PDB file of C-alpha atoms in Angstrom:
ATOM      1  CA  MET A   1       5.649   6.329  36.281  1.00 44.00           C
ATOM      2  CA  LYS A   2       8.861   7.268  34.443  1.00 47.00           C
ATOM      3  CA  PRO A   3       9.486   3.703  33.158  1.00 45.00           C
ATOM      4  CA  VAL A   4       5.975   3.683  31.693  1.00 41.00           C
ATOM      5  CA  ILE A   5       6.612   6.962  29.864  1.00 43.00           C
ATOM      6  CA  ALA A   6       9.959   5.678  28.572  1.00 42.00           C
ATOM      7  CA  LEU A   7       8.301   2.494  27.334  1.00 39.00           C
ATOM      8  CA  PHE A   8       5.655   4.563  25.534  1.00 39.00           C
ATOM      9  CA  PHE A   9       8.272   6.527  23.587  1.00 40.00           C
ATOM     10  CA  LEU A  10      10.232   3.368  22.790  1.00 39.00           C
ATOM     11  CA  CYS A  11       7.082   1.900  21.257  1.00 43.00           C
ATOM     12  CA  LEU A  12       6.756   4.993  19.067  1.00 41.00           C
ATOM     13  CA  LEU A  13      10.239   4.623  17.547  1.00 40.00           C
ATOM     14  CA  PRO A  14       9.310   2.005  14.909  1.00 40.00           C
ATOM     15  CA  TRP A  15       6.369   4.121  13.801  1.00 40.00           C
ATOM     16  CA  THR A  16       8.589   7.187  13.547  1.00 39.00           C
ATOM     17  CA  ALA A  17      11.113   5.338  11.398  1.00 39.00           C
ATOM     18  CA  HIS A  18       8.301   3.934   9.258  1.00 42.00           C
ATOM     19  CA  ALA A  19       6.796   7.378   8.672  1.00 40.00           C
ATOM     20  CA  ALA A  20      10.160   8.727   7.564  1.00 42.00           C
ATOM     21  CA  GLY A  21      10.695   5.829   5.199  1.00 46.00           C
ATOM     22  CA  GLY A  22      13.768   4.558   6.992  1.00 48.00           C
ATOM     23  CA  HIS A  23      17.393   5.439   6.192  1.00 54.00           C
ATOM     24  CA  GLY A  24      16.501   9.109   5.734  1.00 67.00           C
ATOM     25  CA  VAL A  25      14.272   8.558   2.684  1.00 84.00           C
ATOM     26  CA  THR A  26      11.405  11.004   2.293  1.00 89.00           C
ATOM     27  CA  LEU A  27       8.253   9.229   1.160  1.00 95.00           C
ATOM     28  CA  ASP A  28       5.844  10.691  -1.367  1.00 96.00           C
ATOM     29  CA  LYS A  29       2.190  10.913  -0.398  1.00 96.00           C
ATOM     30  CA  ALA A  30       0.114   8.281  -2.164  1.00 96.00           C
ATOM     31  CA  GLY A  31      -3.211  10.034  -1.606  1.00 95.00           C
ATOM     32  CA  ILE A  32      -5.228   6.805  -1.604  1.00 95.00           C
ATOM     33  CA  ASP A  33      -9.016   7.108  -1.728  1.00 94.00           C
ATOM     34  CA  LEU A  34     -10.678   3.795  -0.885  1.00 93.00           C
ATOM     35  CA  GLN A  35     -14.048   5.237  -1.832  1.00 91.00           C
ATOM     36  CA  ASP A  36     -12.876   5.451  -5.461  1.00 95.00           C
ATOM     37  CA  THR A  37     -14.116   2.026  -6.550  1.00 95.00           C
ATOM     38  CA  GLU A  38     -13.102   2.511 -10.180  1.00 97.00           C
ATOM     39  CA  SER A  39      -9.523   3.160  -9.096  1.00 97.00           C
ATOM     40  CA  LEU A  40      -9.565  -0.016  -6.988  1.00 97.00           C
ATOM     41  CA  LYS A  41     -10.883  -2.000  -9.971  1.00 97.00           C
ATOM     42  CA  ARG A  42      -8.064  -0.708 -12.164  1.00 97.00           C
ATOM     43  CA  GLY A  43      -5.588  -1.498  -9.406  1.00 97.00           C
ATOM     44  CA  ALA A  44      -6.949  -5.039  -9.124  1.00 97.00           C
ATOM     45  CA  GLU A  45      -6.405  -5.604 -12.843  1.00 97.00           C
ATOM     46  CA  ILE A  46      -2.853  -4.255 -12.646  1.00 97.00           C
ATOM     47  CA  PHE A  47      -2.160  -6.472  -9.644  1.00 97.00           C
ATOM     48  CA  VAL A  48      -3.290  -9.711 -11.268  1.00 95.00           C
ATOM     49  CA  GLN A  49      -1.604  -8.878 -14.574  1.00 94.00           C
ATOM     50  CA  ARG A  50       1.750  -7.684 -13.261  1.00 94.00           C
ATOM     51  CA  CYS A  51       2.228  -8.790  -9.649  1.00 94.00           C
ATOM     52  CA  LEU A  52       0.718 -12.276  -9.567  1.00 93.00           C
ATOM     53  CA  SER A  53       3.240 -13.480 -12.122  1.00 89.00           C
ATOM     54  CA  CYS A  54       5.798 -13.680  -9.286  1.00 90.00           C
ATOM     55  CA  HIS A  55       3.984 -12.878  -6.026  1.00 93.00           C
ATOM     56  CA  SER A  56       0.921 -14.379  -4.353  1.00 94.00           C
ATOM     57  CA  ALA A  57      -1.909 -13.020  -2.231  1.00 95.00           C
ATOM     58  CA  HIS A  58      -2.756 -16.154  -0.270  1.00 93.00           C
ATOM     59  CA  PHE A  59      -5.250 -14.457   2.045  1.00 95.00           C
ATOM     60  CA  MET A  60      -7.438 -12.907  -0.662  1.00 96.00           C
ATOM     61  CA  ARG A  61     -10.007 -14.618  -2.880  1.00 96.00           C
ATOM     62  CA  TYR A  62     -11.116 -13.436  -6.297  1.00 96.00           C
ATOM     63  CA  ASN A  63     -14.807 -13.546  -5.377  1.00 96.00           C
ATOM     64  CA  ARG A  64     -14.185 -11.410  -2.279  1.00 95.00           C
ATOM     65  CA  VAL A  65     -12.624  -8.755  -4.503  1.00 96.00           C
ATOM     66  CA  GLY A  66     -15.627  -8.981  -6.828  1.00 95.00           C
ATOM     67  CA  THR A  67     -18.123  -8.632  -3.981  1.00 94.00           C
ATOM     68  CA  ASP A  68     -16.365  -5.655  -2.394  1.00 93.00           C
ATOM     69  CA  LEU A  69     -15.750  -3.814  -5.665  1.00 94.00           C
ATOM     70  CA  GLY A  70     -19.128  -4.501  -7.257  1.00 94.00           C
ATOM     71  CA  LEU A  71     -17.982  -6.977  -9.914  1.00 95.00           C
ATOM     72  CA  SER A  72     -20.194  -9.828 -11.033  1.00 95.00           C
ATOM     73  CA  VAL A  73     -18.830 -13.376 -11.243  1.00 95.00           C
ATOM     74  CA  GLU A  74     -18.596 -13.000 -15.032  1.00 95.00           C
ATOM     75  CA  GLU A  75     -16.652  -9.730 -14.654  1.00 96.00           C
ATOM     76  CA  VAL A  76     -14.311 -11.325 -12.124  1.00 96.00           C
ATOM     77  CA  LYS A  77     -13.582 -14.143 -14.566  1.00 95.00           C
ATOM     78  CA  ALA A  78     -13.061 -11.762 -17.466  1.00 94.00           C
ATOM     79  CA  ARG A  79     -11.049  -9.051 -15.711  1.00 95.00           C
ATOM     80  CA  LEU A  80      -9.161 -10.773 -12.925  1.00 95.00           C
ATOM     81  CA  ILE A  81      -8.767 -14.487 -13.574  1.00 93.00           C
ATOM     82  CA  ALA A  82      -6.366 -16.071 -16.015  1.00 83.00           C
ATOM     83  CA  GLY A  83      -5.761 -19.773 -16.453  1.00 81.00           C
ATOM     84  CA  ALA A  84      -7.625 -22.476 -14.563  1.00 86.00           C
ATOM     85  CA  ALA A  85      -8.305 -20.520 -11.355  1.00 91.00           C
ATOM     86  CA  LYS A  86     -11.875 -20.284 -10.072  1.00 94.00           C
ATOM     87  CA  PRO A  87     -13.625 -17.292  -8.462  1.00 94.00           C
ATOM     88  CA  GLY A  88     -13.503 -18.952  -5.053  1.00 94.00           C
ATOM     89  CA  ASP A  89      -9.757 -19.583  -5.221  1.00 95.00           C
ATOM     90  CA  THR A  90      -7.141 -17.548  -3.430  1.00 95.00           C
ATOM     91  CA  MET A  91      -4.850 -15.388  -5.547  1.00 95.00           C
ATOM     92  CA  GLN A  92      -1.860 -17.617  -6.231  1.00 92.00           C
ATOM     93  CA  SER A  93       1.368 -16.779  -8.021  1.00 90.00           C
ATOM     94  CA  GLY A  94       1.825 -18.035 -11.553  1.00 82.00           C
ATOM     95  CA  MET A  95       5.474 -18.843 -10.775  1.00 85.00           C
ATOM     96  CA  PRO A  96       6.344 -22.145  -9.060  1.00 82.00           C
ATOM     97  CA  ALA A  97       8.219 -21.654  -5.787  1.00 78.00           C
ATOM     98  CA  ALA A  98      11.113 -23.866  -6.937  1.00 79.00           C
ATOM     99  CA  TYR A  99      11.644 -21.787 -10.071  1.00 83.00           C
ATOM    100  CA  ALA A 100      11.384 -18.542  -8.068  1.00 77.00           C
ATOM    101  CA  ASN A 101      14.098 -19.741  -5.705  1.00 78.00           C
ATOM    102  CA  GLN A 102      16.314 -20.585  -8.647  1.00 77.00           C
ATOM    103  CA  ALA A 103      15.693 -17.306 -10.476  1.00 74.00           C
ATOM    104  CA  PHE A 104      15.726 -14.875  -7.551  1.00 74.00           C
ATOM    105  CA  GLY A 105      17.463 -16.849  -4.830  1.00 76.00           C
ATOM    106  CA  VAL A 106      14.366 -16.518  -2.653  1.00 81.00           C
ATOM    107  CA  THR A 107      10.620 -16.981  -3.022  1.00 85.00           C
ATOM    108  CA  PRO A 108       8.974 -13.585  -3.695  1.00 89.00           C
ATOM    109  CA  PRO A 109       6.982 -12.557  -0.601  1.00 92.00           C
ATOM    110  CA  ASP A 110       3.217 -12.771  -0.332  1.00 94.00           C
ATOM    111  CA  LEU A 111       1.677  -9.326  -0.905  1.00 96.00           C
ATOM    112  CA  THR A 112      -1.668  -9.639   0.876  1.00 96.00           C
ATOM    113  CA  LEU A 113      -0.587  -7.673   3.945  1.00 96.00           C
ATOM    114  CA  SER A 114       2.273  -5.677   2.432  1.00 96.00           C
ATOM    115  CA  ALA A 115       0.352  -2.385   2.676  1.00 96.00           C
ATOM    116  CA  ARG A 116      -0.184  -2.899   6.404  1.00 95.00           C
ATOM    117  CA  LEU A 117       3.471  -3.798   6.869  1.00 95.00           C
ATOM    118  CA  ARG A 118       4.994  -1.019   4.783  1.00 95.00           C
ATOM    119  CA  GLY A 119       2.289   1.594   4.396  1.00 96.00           C
ATOM    120  CA  ALA A 120       0.744   3.144   1.294  1.00 97.00           C
ATOM    121  CA  ASP A 121       3.309   5.950   1.006  1.00 97.00           C
ATOM    122  CA  TRP A 122       6.201   3.471   1.176  1.00 97.00           C
ATOM    123  CA  LEU A 123       4.751   1.273  -1.591  1.00 98.00           C
ATOM    124  CA  TYR A 124       3.893   4.292  -3.751  1.00 98.00           C
ATOM    125  CA  THR A 125       7.411   5.722  -3.444  1.00 97.00           C
ATOM    126  CA  TYR A 126       9.126   2.351  -3.822  1.00 97.00           C
ATOM    127  CA  LEU A 127       7.369   1.387  -7.061  1.00 97.00           C
ATOM    128  CA  ARG A 128       8.332   4.730  -8.637  1.00 97.00           C
ATOM    129  CA  SER A 129      11.941   4.851  -7.401  1.00 96.00           C
ATOM    130  CA  PHE A 130      13.843   2.308  -9.506  1.00 97.00           C
ATOM    131  CA  TYR A 131      16.950   3.587 -11.267  1.00 96.00           C
ATOM    132  CA  SER A 132      19.653   2.073 -13.479  1.00 95.00           C
ATOM    133  CA  ASP A 133      22.461   0.267 -11.700  1.00 94.00           C
ATOM    134  CA  GLU A 134      24.558  -2.077 -13.818  1.00 93.00           C
ATOM    135  CA  ALA A 135      26.118  -3.596 -10.706  1.00 92.00           C
ATOM    136  CA  ARG A 136      22.803  -5.190  -9.743  1.00 92.00           C
ATOM    137  CA  PRO A 137      21.637  -8.553 -11.204  1.00 89.00           C
ATOM    138  CA  PHE A 138      18.577  -7.004 -12.912  1.00 91.00           C
ATOM    139  CA  GLY A 139      20.328  -3.755 -13.794  1.00 94.00           C
ATOM    140  CA  VAL A 140      18.297  -1.615 -11.385  1.00 96.00           C
ATOM    141  CA  ASN A 141      18.428  -0.405  -7.805  1.00 95.00           C
ATOM    142  CA  ASN A 142      15.874   1.377  -5.658  1.00 96.00           C
ATOM    143  CA  VAL A 143      15.981   4.541  -3.576  1.00 95.00           C
ATOM    144  CA  VAL A 144      13.660   3.228  -0.870  1.00 95.00           C
ATOM    145  CA  PHE A 145      14.878  -0.393  -0.782  1.00 95.00           C
ATOM    146  CA  LYS A 146      18.605  -0.349  -1.522  1.00 92.00           C
ATOM    147  CA  ASP A 147      19.965  -3.396  -3.373  1.00 92.00           C
ATOM    148  CA  VAL A 148      16.502  -4.883  -3.767  1.00 90.00           C
ATOM    149  CA  GLY A 149      16.370  -8.161  -5.686  1.00 87.00           C
ATOM    150  CA  MET A 150      13.234  -7.236  -7.634  1.00 90.00           C
ATOM    151  CA  PRO A 151      13.368  -5.985 -11.249  1.00 92.00           C
ATOM    152  CA  ASN A 152      11.474  -2.895 -12.312  1.00 95.00           C
ATOM    153  CA  VAL A 153       8.406  -4.591 -13.784  1.00 95.00           C
ATOM    154  CA  PHE A 154       6.971  -1.240 -14.902  1.00 97.00           C
ATOM    155  CA  TRP A 155       9.984  -0.085 -16.891  1.00 96.00           C
ATOM    156  CA  ARG A 156       8.048   0.047 -20.146  1.00 96.00           C
ATOM    157  CA  GLU A 157       5.455   2.402 -18.717  1.00 97.00           C
ATOM    158  CA  GLN A 158       7.831   4.467 -16.582  1.00 97.00           C
ATOM    159  CA  GLY A 159      10.900   4.582 -18.771  1.00 96.00           C
ATOM    160  CA  GLN A 160      14.494   4.576 -17.530  1.00 96.00           C
ATOM    161  CA  GLN A 161      15.588   6.646 -14.561  1.00 96.00           C
ATOM    162  CA  GLN A 162      19.165   7.514 -13.722  1.00 94.00           C
ATOM    163  CA  GLY A 163      20.483   8.224 -10.241  1.00 91.00           C
ATOM    164  CA  GLN A 164      21.958  11.657  -9.591  1.00 90.00           C
ATOM    165  CA  PHE A 165      24.888  11.257  -7.178  1.00 84.00           C
ATOM    166  CA  VAL A 166      26.933  13.790  -5.239  1.00 84.00           C
ATOM    167  CA  THR A 167      30.284  13.350  -3.514  1.00 80.00           C
ATOM    168  CA  VAL A 168      30.120  13.449   0.253  1.00 78.00           C
ATOM    169  CA  LYS A 169      33.309  14.045   2.258  1.00 76.00           C
ATOM    170  CA  ASN A 170      33.759  12.670   5.740  1.00 76.00           C
ATOM    171  CA  GLY A 171      37.187  13.775   6.836  1.00 71.00           C
ATOM    172  CA  GLU A 172      39.647  12.206   4.410  1.00 72.00           C
ATOM    173  CA  ASN A 173      37.068   9.734   3.111  1.00 75.00           C
ATOM    174  CA  GLU A 174      34.735  10.336   0.182  1.00 73.00           C
ATOM    175  CA  SER A 175      31.547   8.526  -0.748  1.00 72.00           C
ATOM    176  CA  LYS A 176      28.736   8.865  -3.246  1.00 74.00           C
ATOM    177  CA  ALA A 177      25.258   9.803  -2.055  1.00 79.00           C
ATOM    178  CA  LEU A 178      22.111   9.596  -4.141  1.00 84.00           C
ATOM    179  CA  GLU A 179      20.639  13.071  -4.489  1.00 83.00           C
ATOM    180  CA  GLY A 180      17.735  12.397  -6.847  1.00 88.00           C
ATOM    181  CA  LEU A 181      16.473  10.662  -9.971  1.00 93.00           C
ATOM    182  CA  LYS A 182      16.355  11.866 -13.560  1.00 93.00           C
ATOM    183  CA  LEU A 183      14.203  10.383 -16.317  1.00 95.00           C
ATOM    184  CA  VAL A 184      16.632   9.777 -19.183  1.00 95.00           C
ATOM    185  CA  GLN A 185      14.418   7.608 -21.380  1.00 95.00           C
ATOM    186  CA  PRO A 186      10.649   8.227 -21.430  1.00 95.00           C
ATOM    187  CA  GLY A 187       8.268   5.305 -21.139  1.00 96.00           C
ATOM    188  CA  THR A 188       4.926   4.667 -22.778  1.00 97.00           C
ATOM    189  CA  LEU A 189       3.189   6.784 -20.122  1.00 97.00           C
ATOM    190  CA  THR A 190       3.807  10.336 -19.048  1.00 97.00           C
ATOM    191  CA  PRO A 191       5.060  10.764 -15.448  1.00 96.00           C
ATOM    192  CA  GLU A 192       1.584  11.905 -14.414  1.00 97.00           C
ATOM    193  CA  GLN A 193      -0.083   8.896 -16.042  1.00 97.00           C
ATOM    194  CA  PHE A 194       2.455   6.528 -14.496  1.00 98.00           C
ATOM    195  CA  ASP A 195       1.931   8.012 -11.032  1.00 98.00           C
ATOM    196  CA  ALA A 196      -1.832   7.553 -11.450  1.00 98.00           C
ATOM    197  CA  MET A 197      -1.292   3.929 -12.494  1.00 98.00           C
ATOM    198  CA  ILE A 198       0.845   3.185  -9.430  1.00 98.00           C
ATOM    199  CA  ARG A 199      -1.675   4.981  -7.213  1.00 98.00           C
ATOM    200  CA  ASP A 200      -4.401   2.651  -8.515  1.00 98.00           C
ATOM    201  CA  LEU A 201      -2.220  -0.383  -7.781  1.00 98.00           C
ATOM    202  CA  VAL A 202      -1.278   0.775  -4.292  1.00 98.00           C
ATOM    203  CA  GLY A 203      -4.906   1.618  -3.578  1.00 97.00           C
ATOM    204  CA  PHE A 204      -5.898  -1.951  -4.338  1.00 98.00           C
ATOM    205  CA  MET A 205      -3.083  -3.270  -2.151  1.00 98.00           C
ATOM    206  CA  VAL A 206      -4.265  -1.049   0.719  1.00 97.00           C
ATOM    207  CA  TYR A 207      -7.795  -2.412   0.279  1.00 96.00           C
ATOM    208  CA  MET A 208      -6.494  -5.992   0.045  1.00 96.00           C
ATOM    209  CA  ALA A 209      -4.542  -5.655   3.299  1.00 96.00           C
ATOM    210  CA  GLU A 210      -7.775  -4.900   5.182  1.00 94.00           C
ATOM    211  CA  PRO A 211     -10.887  -5.467   3.040  1.00 93.00           C
ATOM    212  CA  ALA A 212     -13.240  -4.899   5.981  1.00 89.00           C
ATOM    213  CA  GLN A 213     -12.217  -1.254   6.241  1.00 85.00           C
ATOM    214  CA  LEU A 214     -14.561  -0.328   3.384  1.00 76.00           C
ATOM    215  CA  GLU A 215     -17.530  -1.613   5.380  1.00 80.00           C
ATOM    216  CA  ARG A 216     -16.068  -0.553   8.716  1.00 81.00           C
ATOM    217  CA  LYS A 217     -15.694   3.090   7.702  1.00 74.00           C
ATOM    218  CA  SER A 218     -19.196   3.321   6.260  1.00 76.00           C
ATOM    219  CA  LEU A 219     -20.625   1.572   9.329  1.00 83.00           C
ATOM    220  CA  GLY A 220     -18.653   3.862  11.618  1.00 83.00           C
ATOM    221  CA  ILE A 221     -20.683   6.882  10.472  1.00 86.00           C
ATOM    222  CA  TRP A 222     -23.902   5.212  11.604  1.00 87.00           C
ATOM    223  CA  VAL A 223     -22.332   4.129  14.887  1.00 90.00           C
ATOM    224  CA  LEU A 224     -21.242   7.688  15.639  1.00 90.00           C
ATOM    225  CA  ALA A 225     -24.677   8.975  14.695  1.00 90.00           C
ATOM    226  CA  PHE A 226     -26.291   6.462  17.069  1.00 92.00           C
ATOM    227  CA  ILE A 227     -23.928   7.453  19.890  1.00 94.00           C
ATOM    228  CA  ALA A 228     -24.749  11.128  19.340  1.00 93.00           C
ATOM    229  CA  LEU A 229     -28.497  10.416  19.354  1.00 92.00           C
ATOM    230  CA  PHE A 230     -28.204   8.157  22.405  1.00 92.00           C
ATOM    231  CA  THR A 231     -26.208  10.843  24.247  1.00 94.00           C
ATOM    232  CA  PHE A 232     -28.887  13.441  23.455  1.00 91.00           C
ATOM    233  CA  VAL A 233     -31.684  11.140  24.672  1.00 92.00           C
ATOM    234  CA  MET A 234     -29.768  10.388  27.877  1.00 92.00           C
ATOM    235  CA  PHE A 235     -29.266  14.108  28.431  1.00 90.00           C
ATOM    236  CA  LEU A 236     -33.015  14.721  28.128  1.00 88.00           C
ATOM    237  CA  LEU A 237     -33.722  11.786  30.443  1.00 88.00           C
ATOM    238  CA  LYS A 238     -31.257  13.068  33.030  1.00 86.00           C
ATOM    239  CA  ARG A 239     -32.766  16.536  32.889  1.00 86.00           C
ATOM    240  CA  GLU A 240     -36.241  15.048  33.399  1.00 83.00           C
ATOM    241  CA  TYR A 241     -35.138  12.962  36.413  1.00 83.00           C
ATOM    242  CA  TRP A 242     -33.258  15.826  38.060  1.00 86.00           C
ATOM    243  CA  ARG A 243     -35.744  18.567  37.268  1.00 81.00           C
ATOM    244  CA  ASP A 244     -37.272  18.567  40.772  1.00 77.00           C
ATOM    245  CA  VAL A 245     -34.018  17.956  42.622  1.00 75.00           C
ATOM    246  CA  LYS A 246     -32.668  21.064  44.256  1.00 60.00           C
TER     247      LYS A 246
END
């Protein structure tokens, strides 16, 4: 029995590290509401305008997004599709893989399942945690993903953040530790507006990672109601059968 218990706790370790953000990073709560369809629509527009330029979503089709979010074919074409793509096409990157390898040294990852891999809180914190670092190729680093190779694509809206470092002593050795971030140059959006924008984007990515959850959660209410009704009927039936049994 003890090996089974030990195996159970070993299986929990990755989830514990994920919840903490890894490397001691505290993640901010995204507060995603998948019932907020308007937020998901805004997030979809942000995704196709800003993320599809480098990344792809190979497992998602434009018309599926339109069906789930209540967009007509004409609205899908107007709000989500640019170029020669068709509503039935998957969401492909606008950057050729060969050019991406040359520019970034690696092909940017597909984002369809990124919310299931990382979690909403991780994505929400990551996209808001870029700070200036002249030692990096794109001049920025990230609190959540140290030495990330991605530029801060939302720098205009967010502005410029600067890392606040403290000196940490370990015996005779000293090192710098990131204590926090400070906004040193405002962007076109206020911090509250920028957070809302990123929340819309992350909400869409959470939906995209498991589109069926919108239907599954609404269907689950009816399933639970049926189980409750069925249990009540079975209770009455049992009482009727056993009424004369002493």
